[in-house]
PDB file of C-alpha atoms in Angstrom:
ATOM      1  CA  MET A   1     -27.921  48.955  25.280  1.00 54.00           C
ATOM      2  CA  PRO A   2     -27.402  48.705  21.481  1.00 58.00           C
ATOM      3  CA  LEU A   3     -29.955  45.895  21.118  1.00 52.00           C
ATOM      4  CA  LYS A   4     -32.528  47.774  23.159  1.00 57.00           C
ATOM      5  CA  LEU A   5     -31.929  50.925  21.121  1.00 53.00           C
ATOM      6  CA  LEU A   6     -32.396  48.947  17.918  1.00 53.00           C
ATOM      7  CA  ASN A   7     -35.680  47.554  19.195  1.00 59.00           C
ATOM      8  CA  ASN A   8     -36.907  51.053  20.036  1.00 60.00           C
ATOM      9  CA  LYS A   9     -36.075  52.243  16.540  1.00 58.00           C
ATOM     10  CA  LEU A  10     -37.965  49.314  15.057  1.00 57.00           C
ATOM     11  CA  VAL A  11     -40.999  50.176  17.167  1.00 50.00           C
ATOM     12  CA  ILE A  12     -40.873  53.808  16.041  1.00 59.00           C
ATOM     13  CA  CYS A  13     -40.515  52.787  12.393  1.00 48.00           C
ATOM     14  CA  SER A  14     -43.454  50.419  12.730  1.00 56.00           C
ATOM     15  CA  ILE A  15     -45.609  53.201  14.161  1.00 57.00           C
ATOM     16  CA  LEU A  16     -44.636  55.533  11.323  1.00 50.00           C
ATOM     17  CA  ILE A  17     -45.461  52.872   8.733  1.00 53.00           C
ATOM     18  CA  CYS A  18     -48.875  52.314  10.314  1.00 45.00           C
ATOM     19  CA  LEU A  19     -49.559  56.047  10.221  1.00 47.00           C
ATOM     20  CA  LEU A  20     -48.601  56.206   6.551  1.00 47.00           C
ATOM     21  CA  LEU A  21     -50.863  53.272   5.753  1.00 47.00           C
ATOM     22  CA  ALA A  22     -53.706  54.924   7.638  1.00 48.00           C
ATOM     23  CA  LEU A  23     -53.280  58.094   5.593  1.00 45.00           C
ATOM     24  CA  SER A  24     -52.837  56.311   2.260  1.00 46.00           C
ATOM     25  CA  PRO A  25     -56.583  56.031   1.472  1.00 43.00           C
ATOM     26  CA  ALA A  26     -56.524  59.778   0.907  1.00 41.00           C
ATOM     27  CA  VAL A  27     -54.326  59.019  -2.095  1.00 42.00           C
ATOM     28  CA  SER A  28     -55.674  55.701  -3.345  1.00 43.00           C
ATOM     29  CA  ALA A  29     -59.358  55.991  -2.443  1.00 50.00           C
ATOM     30  CA  ALA A  30     -61.938  55.677  -5.165  1.00 47.00           C
ATOM     31  CA  PRO A  31     -62.599  58.847  -7.115  1.00 58.00           C
ATOM     32  CA  GLU A  32     -65.768  60.619  -6.092  1.00 81.00           C
ATOM     33  CA  ILE A  33     -68.837  59.939  -8.173  1.00 89.00           C
ATOM     34  CA  PRO A  34     -69.321  62.814 -10.617  1.00 92.00           C
ATOM     35  CA  PRO A  35     -72.062  65.121  -9.323  1.00 92.00           C
ATOM     36  CA  LYS A  36     -75.376  65.097 -11.120  1.00 93.00           C
ATOM     37  CA  PRO A  37     -74.766  67.213 -14.233  1.00 93.00           C
ATOM     38  CA  ASP A  38     -76.482  70.588 -14.469  1.00 91.00           C
ATOM     39  CA  THR A  39     -77.130  70.012 -18.175  1.00 90.00           C
ATOM     40  CA  PHE A  40     -78.950  66.769 -18.862  1.00 92.00           C
ATOM     41  CA  ASP A  41     -77.796  64.480 -21.673  1.00 96.00           C
ATOM     42  CA  TYR A  42     -77.554  60.776 -22.480  1.00 98.00           C
ATOM     43  CA  VAL A  43     -73.777  60.535 -22.813  1.00 98.00           C
ATOM     44  CA  PHE A  44     -71.055  61.848 -20.485  1.00 99.00           C
ATOM     45  CA  ASP A  45     -67.612  61.069 -21.854  1.00 99.00           C
ATOM     46  CA  TYR A  46     -65.389  62.058 -18.919  1.00 98.00           C
ATOM     47  CA  ALA A  47     -62.600  59.733 -20.122  1.00 98.00           C
ATOM     48  CA  GLU A  48     -62.747  61.007 -23.718  1.00 98.00           C
ATOM     49  CA  MET A  49     -63.256  57.592 -25.296  1.00 99.00           C
ATOM     50  CA  ILE A  50     -66.177  58.338 -27.637  1.00 99.00           C
ATOM     51  CA  GLU A  51     -65.901  59.922 -31.067  1.00 99.00           C
ATOM     52  CA  PRO A  52     -68.041  63.058 -31.637  1.00 98.00           C
ATOM     53  CA  GLN A  53     -70.254  61.412 -34.267  1.00 98.00           C
ATOM     54  CA  ASP A  54     -70.913  58.472 -31.941  1.00 98.00           C
ATOM     55  CA  GLU A  55     -71.755  60.859 -29.094  1.00 98.00           C
ATOM     56  CA  ASP A  56     -74.270  62.592 -31.341  1.00 97.00           C
ATOM     57  CA  MET A  57     -75.905  59.280 -32.263  1.00 97.00           C
ATOM     58  CA  ILE A  58     -76.124  58.168 -28.635  1.00 98.00           C
ATOM     59  CA  SER A  59     -77.571  61.498 -27.568  1.00 97.00           C
ATOM     60  CA  SER A  60     -80.192  61.530 -30.334  1.00 96.00           C
ATOM     61  CA  LEU A  61     -81.295  57.954 -29.722  1.00 97.00           C
ATOM     62  CA  GLY A  62     -81.385  58.418 -25.954  1.00 97.00           C
ATOM     63  CA  ARG A  63     -83.531  61.515 -26.307  1.00 96.00           C
ATOM     64  CA  GLU A  64     -86.044  59.783 -28.554  1.00 96.00           C
ATOM     65  CA  LEU A  65     -86.269  56.765 -26.254  1.00 96.00           C
ATOM     66  CA  ASP A  66     -86.820  59.051 -23.270  1.00 96.00           C
ATOM     67  CA  GLU A  67     -89.581  60.970 -25.002  1.00 95.00           C
ATOM     68  CA  LYS A  68     -91.426  57.905 -26.269  1.00 95.00           C
ATOM     69  CA  THR A  69     -91.026  55.635 -23.239  1.00 95.00           C
ATOM     70  CA  GLY A  70     -89.816  57.675 -20.270  1.00 95.00           C
ATOM     71  CA  ALA A  71     -86.842  55.308 -19.974  1.00 97.00           C
ATOM     72  CA  GLN A  72     -83.413  56.909 -19.610  1.00 97.00           C
ATOM     73  CA  LEU A  73     -80.393  55.111 -21.065  1.00 98.00           C
ATOM     74  CA  VAL A  74     -77.170  56.941 -20.214  1.00 98.00           C
ATOM     75  CA  ALA A  75     -73.582  56.137 -21.240  1.00 99.00           C
ATOM     76  CA  VAL A  76     -70.779  57.315 -18.935  1.00 99.00           C
ATOM     77  CA  THR A  77     -67.011  56.879 -19.277  1.00 99.00           C
ATOM     78  CA  VAL A  78     -64.636  57.511 -16.362  1.00 98.00           C
ATOM     79  CA  GLU A  79     -60.864  57.480 -16.058  1.00 98.00           C
ATOM     80  CA  ALA A  80     -60.657  55.037 -13.130  1.00 97.00           C
ATOM     81  CA  LEU A  81     -62.577  53.546 -10.211  1.00 96.00           C
ATOM     82  CA  GLY A  82     -59.921  53.706  -7.499  1.00 89.00           C
ATOM     83  CA  ASN A  83     -60.645  51.079  -4.852  1.00 90.00           C
ATOM     84  CA  SER A  84     -64.294  50.636  -5.810  1.00 96.00           C
ATOM     85  CA  THR A  85     -65.524  47.708  -7.833  1.00 97.00           C
ATOM     86  CA  ILE A  86     -67.323  48.628 -11.014  1.00 98.00           C
ATOM     87  CA  GLU A  87     -70.544  47.251  -9.499  1.00 98.00           C
ATOM     88  CA  GLU A  88     -70.250  49.579  -6.486  1.00 97.00           C
ATOM     89  CA  TYR A  89     -69.338  52.565  -8.615  1.00 98.00           C
ATOM     90  CA  ALA A  90     -72.123  52.004 -11.136  1.00 98.00           C
ATOM     91  CA  ASN A  91     -74.802  51.515  -8.502  1.00 97.00           C
ATOM     92  CA  LYS A  92     -73.746  54.623  -6.592  1.00 96.00           C
ATOM     93  CA  LEU A  93     -73.628  56.741  -9.751  1.00 97.00           C
ATOM     94  CA  PHE A  94     -77.021  55.398 -10.847  1.00 97.00           C
ATOM     95  CA  ARG A  95     -78.617  56.288  -7.508  1.00 96.00           C
ATOM     96  CA  THR A  96     -76.829  59.628  -7.129  1.00 95.00           C
ATOM     97  CA  TRP A  97     -77.937  60.828 -10.534  1.00 96.00           C
ATOM     98  CA  GLY A  98     -81.359  59.161 -10.377  1.00 95.00           C
ATOM     99  CA  LEU A  99     -81.621  57.549 -13.799  1.00 96.00           C
ATOM    100  CA  GLY A 100     -85.115  56.780 -15.029  1.00 94.00           C
ATOM    101  CA  ASP A 101     -88.526  57.679 -13.690  1.00 93.00           C
ATOM    102  CA  ARG A 102     -88.868  57.796  -9.897  1.00 92.00           C
ATOM    103  CA  GLU A 103     -91.901  55.501  -9.916  1.00 93.00           C
ATOM    104  CA  LYS A 104     -91.052  53.254 -12.876  1.00 94.00           C
ATOM    105  CA  ASN A 105     -87.294  52.967 -12.126  1.00 95.00           C
ATOM    106  CA  ASN A 106     -86.706  52.500 -15.844  1.00 96.00           C
ATOM    107  CA  GLY A 107     -83.148  53.741 -16.210  1.00 97.00           C
ATOM    108  CA  VAL A 108     -80.111  51.945 -17.615  1.00 98.00           C
ATOM    109  CA  LEU A 109     -76.466  52.940 -17.157  1.00 99.00           C
ATOM    110  CA  LEU A 110     -73.668  51.872 -19.493  1.00 99.00           C
ATOM    111  CA  LEU A 111     -70.512  52.580 -17.470  1.00 99.00           C
ATOM    112  CA  VAL A 112     -67.028  52.302 -18.988  1.00 99.00           C
ATOM    113  CA  ASN A 113     -63.799  52.360 -16.939  1.00 99.00           C
ATOM    114  CA  ARG A 114     -60.984  53.540 -19.211  1.00 98.00           C
ATOM    115  CA  GLU A 115     -58.158  52.328 -16.953  1.00 98.00           C
ATOM    116  CA  ASN A 116     -59.262  48.703 -17.061  1.00 98.00           C
ATOM    117  CA  VAL A 117     -60.319  48.842 -20.703  1.00 98.00           C
ATOM    118  CA  LEU A 118     -56.756  49.732 -21.665  1.00 97.00           C
ATOM    119  CA  SER A 119     -55.228  47.153 -19.319  1.00 96.00           C
ATOM    120  CA  GLY A 120     -57.706  44.401 -20.209  1.00 95.00           C
ATOM    121  CA  SER A 121     -58.505  43.797 -16.540  1.00 96.00           C
ATOM    122  CA  PRO A 122     -61.935  42.858 -15.158  1.00 96.00           C
ATOM    123  CA  GLY A 123     -64.051  45.857 -14.264  1.00 98.00           C
ATOM    124  CA  ARG A 124     -63.901  47.373 -17.733  1.00 98.00           C
ATOM    125  CA  VAL A 125     -67.590  47.907 -18.319  1.00 99.00           C
ATOM    126  CA  ARG A 126     -70.967  47.447 -16.676  1.00 99.00           C
ATOM    127  CA  ILE A 127     -74.597  47.603 -17.701  1.00 99.00           C
ATOM    128  CA  GLU A 128     -76.558  48.675 -14.598  1.00 98.00           C
ATOM    129  CA  VAL A 129     -80.302  48.129 -14.937  1.00 98.00           C
ATOM    130  CA  GLY A 130     -83.072  49.865 -13.001  1.00 97.00           C
ATOM    131  CA  TYR A 131     -85.682  47.823 -11.157  1.00 93.00           C
ATOM    132  CA  GLY A 132     -88.339  48.484 -13.760  1.00 95.00           C
ATOM    133  CA  LEU A 133     -86.332  47.088 -16.681  1.00 97.00           C
ATOM    134  CA  GLU A 134     -84.810  44.010 -15.048  1.00 96.00           C
ATOM    135  CA  GLY A 135     -87.422  41.854 -16.784  1.00 95.00           C
ATOM    136  CA  ALA A 136     -86.564  43.273 -20.198  1.00 96.00           C
ATOM    137  CA  ILE A 137     -82.793  43.175 -19.623  1.00 98.00           C
ATOM    138  CA  PRO A 138     -81.982  40.298 -17.250  1.00 98.00           C
ATOM    139  CA  ASP A 139     -78.406  39.765 -16.132  1.00 98.00           C
ATOM    140  CA  ALA A 140     -77.690  37.067 -18.712  1.00 98.00           C
ATOM    141  CA  LEU A 141     -78.870  39.244 -21.590  1.00 98.00           C
ATOM    142  CA  ALA A 142     -76.825  42.192 -20.354  1.00 98.00           C
ATOM    143  CA  GLY A 143     -73.774  39.934 -20.309  1.00 98.00           C
ATOM    144  CA  ARG A 144     -74.405  38.727 -23.853  1.00 98.00           C
ATOM    145  CA  ILE A 145     -74.656  42.305 -25.076  1.00 98.00           C
ATOM    146  CA  LEU A 146     -71.228  43.042 -23.624  1.00 98.00           C
ATOM    147  CA  ASP A 147     -69.761  39.818 -25.014  1.00 98.00           C
ATOM    148  CA  ASN A 148     -71.201  40.168 -28.524  1.00 98.00           C
ATOM    149  CA  TYR A 149     -71.216  43.893 -29.159  1.00 98.00           C
ATOM    150  CA  VAL A 150     -68.638  45.583 -26.935  1.00 98.00           C
ATOM    151  CA  LEU A 151     -65.661  43.440 -25.949  1.00 98.00           C
ATOM    152  CA  PRO A 152     -64.753  42.071 -29.412  1.00 98.00           C
ATOM    153  CA  ARG A 153     -64.459  45.620 -30.728  1.00 98.00           C
ATOM    154  CA  TRP A 154     -62.310  46.673 -27.804  1.00 98.00           C
ATOM    155  CA  GLU A 155     -59.972  43.799 -28.595  1.00 97.00           C
ATOM    156  CA  GLN A 156     -59.481  45.551 -31.949  1.00 97.00           C
ATOM    157  CA  GLN A 157     -59.011  48.891 -30.112  1.00 97.00           C
ATOM    158  CA  GLN A 158     -62.319  50.154 -31.506  1.00 98.00           C
ATOM    159  CA  TYR A 159     -63.283  51.715 -28.194  1.00 98.00           C
ATOM    160  CA  SER A 160     -65.817  54.270 -29.389  1.00 99.00           C
ATOM    161  CA  GLU A 161     -67.499  51.801 -31.743  1.00 98.00           C
ATOM    162  CA  GLY A 162     -67.772  49.223 -28.963  1.00 98.00           C
ATOM    163  CA  ILE A 163     -69.470  51.707 -26.658  1.00 99.00           C
ATOM    164  CA  LEU A 164     -71.843  52.824 -29.414  1.00 98.00           C
ATOM    165  CA  GLN A 165     -72.855  49.282 -30.375  1.00 98.00           C
ATOM    166  CA  GLY A 166     -73.378  48.329 -26.738  1.00 98.00           C
ATOM    167  CA  TYR A 167     -75.639  51.340 -26.316  1.00 99.00           C
ATOM    168  CA  LEU A 168     -77.600  50.494 -29.473  1.00 98.00           C
ATOM    169  CA  ALA A 169     -78.091  46.894 -28.353  1.00 98.00           C
ATOM    170  CA  VAL A 170     -79.408  47.965 -24.943  1.00 98.00           C
ATOM    171  CA  ALA A 171     -81.625  50.578 -26.586  1.00 97.00           C
ATOM    172  CA  SER A 172     -83.061  47.851 -28.825  1.00 96.00           C
ATOM    173  CA  GLU A 173     -84.201  45.890 -25.794  1.00 97.00           C
ATOM    174  CA  VAL A 174     -85.656  48.963 -24.089  1.00 97.00           C
ATOM    175  CA  ALA A 175     -87.640  49.979 -27.170  1.00 96.00           C
ATOM    176  CA  GLY A 176     -88.810  46.396 -27.670  1.00 95.00           C
ATOM    177  CA  GLU A 177     -90.085  46.334 -24.091  1.00 96.00           C
ATOM    178  CA  TYR A 178     -92.243  49.390 -24.807  1.00 96.00           C
ATOM    179  CA  ASN A 179     -93.157  48.203 -28.314  1.00 96.00           C
ATOM    180  CA  ILE A 180     -92.048  51.385 -30.071  1.00 94.00           C
ATOM    181  CA  THR A 181     -90.029  52.143 -33.177  1.00 90.00           C
ATOM    182  CA  VAL A 182     -87.518  54.940 -33.619  1.00 85.00           C
ATOM    183  CA  GLU A 183     -86.459  56.993 -36.591  1.00 82.00           C
ATOM    184  CA  GLY A 184     -82.987  56.622 -38.075  1.00 75.00           C
ATOM    185  CA  SER A 185     -80.439  53.881 -38.675  1.00 72.00           C
ATOM    186  CA  TYR A 186     -79.789  52.561 -35.187  1.00 83.00           C
ATOM    187  CA  ASP A 187     -79.531  48.811 -35.814  1.00 85.00           C
ATOM    188  CA  PRO A 188     -76.939  47.253 -33.480  1.00 92.00           C
ATOM    189  CA  VAL A 189     -74.338  45.194 -35.336  1.00 92.00           C
ATOM    190  CA  PRO A 190     -72.728  42.197 -33.575  1.00 92.00           C
ATOM    191  CA  ALA A 191     -68.954  42.181 -33.831  1.00 88.00           C
ATOM    192  CA  GLU A 192     -67.386  39.841 -36.361  1.00 80.00           C
ATOM    193  CA  THR A 193     -65.746  36.760 -34.913  1.00 59.00           C
ATOM    194  CA  GLY A 194     -62.414  35.329 -35.992  1.00 46.00           C
ATOM    195  CA  SER A 195     -59.437  37.283 -37.233  1.00 37.00           C
ATOM    196  CA  GLY A 196     -61.286  40.466 -38.106  1.00 37.00           C
ATOM    197  CA  SER A 197     -62.701  41.983 -41.249  1.00 37.00           C
ATOM    198  CA  GLY A 198     -61.198  41.975 -44.703  1.00 37.00           C
ATOM    199  CA  GLN A 199     -60.028  39.119 -46.869  1.00 36.00           C
ATOM    200  CA  GLY A 200     -57.003  38.333 -44.760  1.00 36.00           C
ATOM    201  CA  ALA A 201     -53.785  36.706 -45.842  1.00 35.00           C
ATOM    202  CA  ASP A 202     -55.384  33.567 -47.247  1.00 38.00           C
ATOM    203  CA  GLY A 203     -56.316  34.247 -50.861  1.00 38.00           C
ATOM    204  CA  GLY A 204     -58.414  31.067 -50.949  1.00 40.00           C
ATOM    205  CA  ALA A 205     -61.057  32.491 -48.590  1.00 40.00           C
ATOM    206  CA  PRO A 206     -63.227  33.993 -51.396  1.00 43.00           C
ATOM    207  CA  PHE A 207     -63.213  30.670 -53.236  1.00 43.00           C
ATOM    208  CA  MET A 208     -64.281  28.868 -50.085  1.00 49.00           C
ATOM    209  CA  GLY A 209     -67.202  31.283 -49.757  1.00 54.00           C
ATOM    210  CA  PHE A 210     -68.151  30.587 -53.386  1.00 52.00           C
ATOM    211  CA  PHE A 211     -68.290  26.832 -52.831  1.00 53.00           C
ATOM    212  CA  VAL A 212     -70.299  27.274 -49.624  1.00 53.00           C
ATOM    213  CA  ALA A 213     -72.824  29.422 -51.514  1.00 58.00           C
ATOM    214  CA  ILE A 214     -73.155  26.782 -54.260  1.00 62.00           C
ATOM    215  CA  PHE A 215     -73.712  24.082 -51.640  1.00 58.00           C
ATOM    216  CA  ILE A 216     -76.443  26.133 -49.942  1.00 60.00           C
ATOM    217  CA  ILE A 217     -78.211  26.769 -53.262  1.00 62.00           C
ATOM    218  CA  ILE A 218     -78.190  23.048 -54.102  1.00 64.00           C
ATOM    219  CA  LEU A 219     -79.489  22.216 -50.620  1.00 62.00           C
ATOM    220  CA  VAL A 220     -82.342  24.741 -50.897  1.00 52.00           C
ATOM    221  CA  ILE A 221     -83.370  23.399 -54.330  1.00 60.00           C
ATOM    222  CA  ALA A 222     -83.395  19.842 -53.005  1.00 59.00           C
ATOM    223  CA  MET A 223     -85.521  20.835 -49.992  1.00 58.00           C
ATOM    224  CA  ASN A 224     -88.004  22.702 -52.195  1.00 58.00           C
ATOM    225  CA  ARG A 225     -88.449  19.651 -54.434  1.00 55.00           C
ATOM    226  CA  LYS A 226     -89.017  17.481 -51.413  1.00 50.00           C
ATOM    227  CA  ASN A 227     -91.642  19.882 -50.019  1.00 49.00           C
ATOM    228  CA  LYS A 228     -93.479  20.009 -53.373  1.00 46.00           C
ATOM    229  CA  ARG A 229     -93.755  16.216 -53.420  1.00 44.00           C
ATOM    230  CA  ARG A 230     -95.344  16.384 -49.970  1.00 44.00           C
ATOM    231  CA  GLY A 231     -97.591  19.312 -50.882  1.00 44.00           C
ATOM    232  CA  GLY A 232     -95.724  21.510 -48.450  1.00 42.00           C
ATOM    233  CA  ARG A 233     -96.590  25.086 -47.536  1.00 37.00           C
ATOM    234  CA  ASP A 234     -95.321  28.048 -49.538  1.00 38.00           C
ATOM    235  CA  ASP A 235     -94.921  30.386 -46.568  1.00 37.00           C
ATOM    236  CA  ASP A 236     -91.471  31.162 -45.212  1.00 35.00           C
ATOM    237  CA  GLU A 237     -91.055  29.470 -41.855  1.00 33.00           C
ATOM    238  CA  PHE A 238     -88.122  31.688 -40.965  1.00 29.00           C
ATOM    239  CA  GLY A 239     -89.767  35.002 -41.732  1.00 33.00           C
ATOM    240  CA  GLY A 240     -91.041  37.857 -39.653  1.00 33.00           C
ATOM    241  CA  ARG A 241     -89.081  37.681 -36.434  1.00 30.00           C
ATOM    242  CA  GLY A 242     -86.825  40.694 -36.886  1.00 35.00           C
ATOM    243  CA  GLY A 243     -83.324  40.467 -35.379  1.00 36.00           C
ATOM    244  CA  TRP A 244     -82.479  41.304 -31.783  1.00 38.00           C
ATOM    245  CA  GLY A 245     -85.089  40.650 -29.157  1.00 39.00           C
ATOM    246  CA  GLY A 246     -87.987  40.128 -31.581  1.00 38.00           C
ATOM    247  CA  GLY A 247     -90.321  42.916 -32.610  1.00 40.00           C
ATOM    248  CA  GLY A 248     -90.386  46.403 -31.128  1.00 41.00           C
ATOM    249  CA  PHE A 249     -87.373  48.418 -32.021  1.00 51.00           C
ATOM    250  CA  PHE A 250     -85.925  47.255 -35.317  1.00 46.00           C
ATOM    251  CA  GLY A 251     -88.526  44.734 -36.487  1.00 42.00           C
ATOM    252  CA  GLY A 252     -91.207  45.133 -39.131  1.00 36.00           C
ATOM    253  CA  GLY A 253     -89.566  47.068 -41.920  1.00 34.00           C
ATOM    254  CA  GLY A 254     -86.923  48.962 -40.035  1.00 34.00           C
ATOM    255  CA  PHE A 255     -87.159  52.665 -39.300  1.00 31.00           C
ATOM    256  CA  GLY A 256     -89.689  53.823 -41.837  1.00 33.00           C
ATOM    257  CA  GLY A 257     -90.143  57.329 -40.536  1.00 34.00           C
ATOM    258  CA  ARG A 258     -93.163  56.528 -38.348  1.00 31.00           C
ATOM    259  CA  GLY A 259     -93.184  57.491 -34.765  1.00 35.00           C
ATOM    260  CA  GLY A 260     -94.309  60.536 -33.052  1.00 35.00           C
ATOM    261  CA  GLY A 261     -93.350  64.042 -33.573  1.00 36.00           C
ATOM    262  CA  GLY A 262     -89.596  64.366 -33.310  1.00 34.00           C
ATOM    263  CA  PHE A 263     -87.610  65.382 -30.226  1.00 31.00           C
ATOM    264  CA  GLY A 264     -88.974  67.624 -27.527  1.00 35.00           C
ATOM    265  CA  GLY A 265     -85.760  68.185 -25.627  1.00 40.00           C
ATOM    266  CA  GLY A 266     -86.007  65.532 -22.912  1.00 51.00           C
ATOM    267  CA  GLY A 267     -86.468  66.306 -19.213  1.00 61.00           C
ATOM    268  CA  GLY A 268     -83.904  65.934 -16.462  1.00 82.00           C
ATOM    269  CA  PHE A 269     -82.910  62.937 -14.420  1.00 84.00           C
ATOM    270  CA  GLY A 270     -86.100  61.370 -13.148  1.00 82.00           C
ATOM    271  CA  GLY A 271     -84.978  60.166  -9.722  1.00 85.00           C
ATOM    272  CA  GLY A 272     -85.006  56.439 -10.487  1.00 85.00           C
ATOM    273  CA  SER A 273     -83.055  53.750  -8.661  1.00 86.00           C
ATOM    274  CA  SER A 274     -81.307  50.434  -9.253  1.00 88.00           C
ATOM    275  CA  GLY A 275     -81.132  47.282  -7.210  1.00 83.00           C
ATOM    276  CA  GLY A 276     -77.847  46.100  -8.681  1.00 89.00           C
ATOM    277  CA  GLY A 277     -79.142  44.150 -11.673  1.00 95.00           C
ATOM    278  CA  GLY A 278     -77.052  43.955 -14.824  1.00 97.00           C
ATOM    279  CA  ALA A 279     -73.693  42.552 -15.859  1.00 98.00           C
ATOM    280  CA  SER A 280     -70.003  43.456 -15.726  1.00 98.00           C
ATOM    281  CA  ARG A 281     -66.940  42.437 -17.656  1.00 98.00           C
TER     282      ARG A 281
END
């Protein structure tokens, strides 16, 4: 019968479609986690998103942090995540490589997914924090680092700079946790808000800044006079806190060449683990 024959063909087609769908994960499955590298470093730019000079800075800072604290902060870029979420991928990579000390679990992973960075989709970047540093870098702080240092630069297509500044900001918190200073100019710089750097199209912007400065000067003079009438203190109530995170890394006079004995080459991956703490964007 023609109708019966048609039904048989539909059944066969349905079976073939099911077989194709069953085989499709071989094509669309998540890429395998990169194996633990034979040569240890603090930056692995598989997606080629980081400029050479930024790679050098990350590597140097990561090595010094490792030597002075035992903490391992590693930046990794990948082309895509396949069907994995960035949380799954980051946690698996962290555990497979074993970031941080096995006992202290003091590793941090900065993972960047190039595919979603370029498309602007969620799952662009994650800070994965080892158990031992979750107190120093809680989830909310990790999220603020991404929001203030990384994402605004990516919106301006400054991909390498965003990764570098995110790394520096995390490193600041790690060094502050261990109360150490490092040598070199590694201060993280929050991204500018608004329409970007430069004077812009409005030629009146410099004049506005001038008037704001005059207003601030007048306000300071008025406050000083008021304090003198009251016999106020001469000390600076805003002084001495240092920028990000207070103390430790960049506080107290910057990077004045103190610190111990240069770089000794860093060990390998320490076998640390992560419980899934951190933040993603």
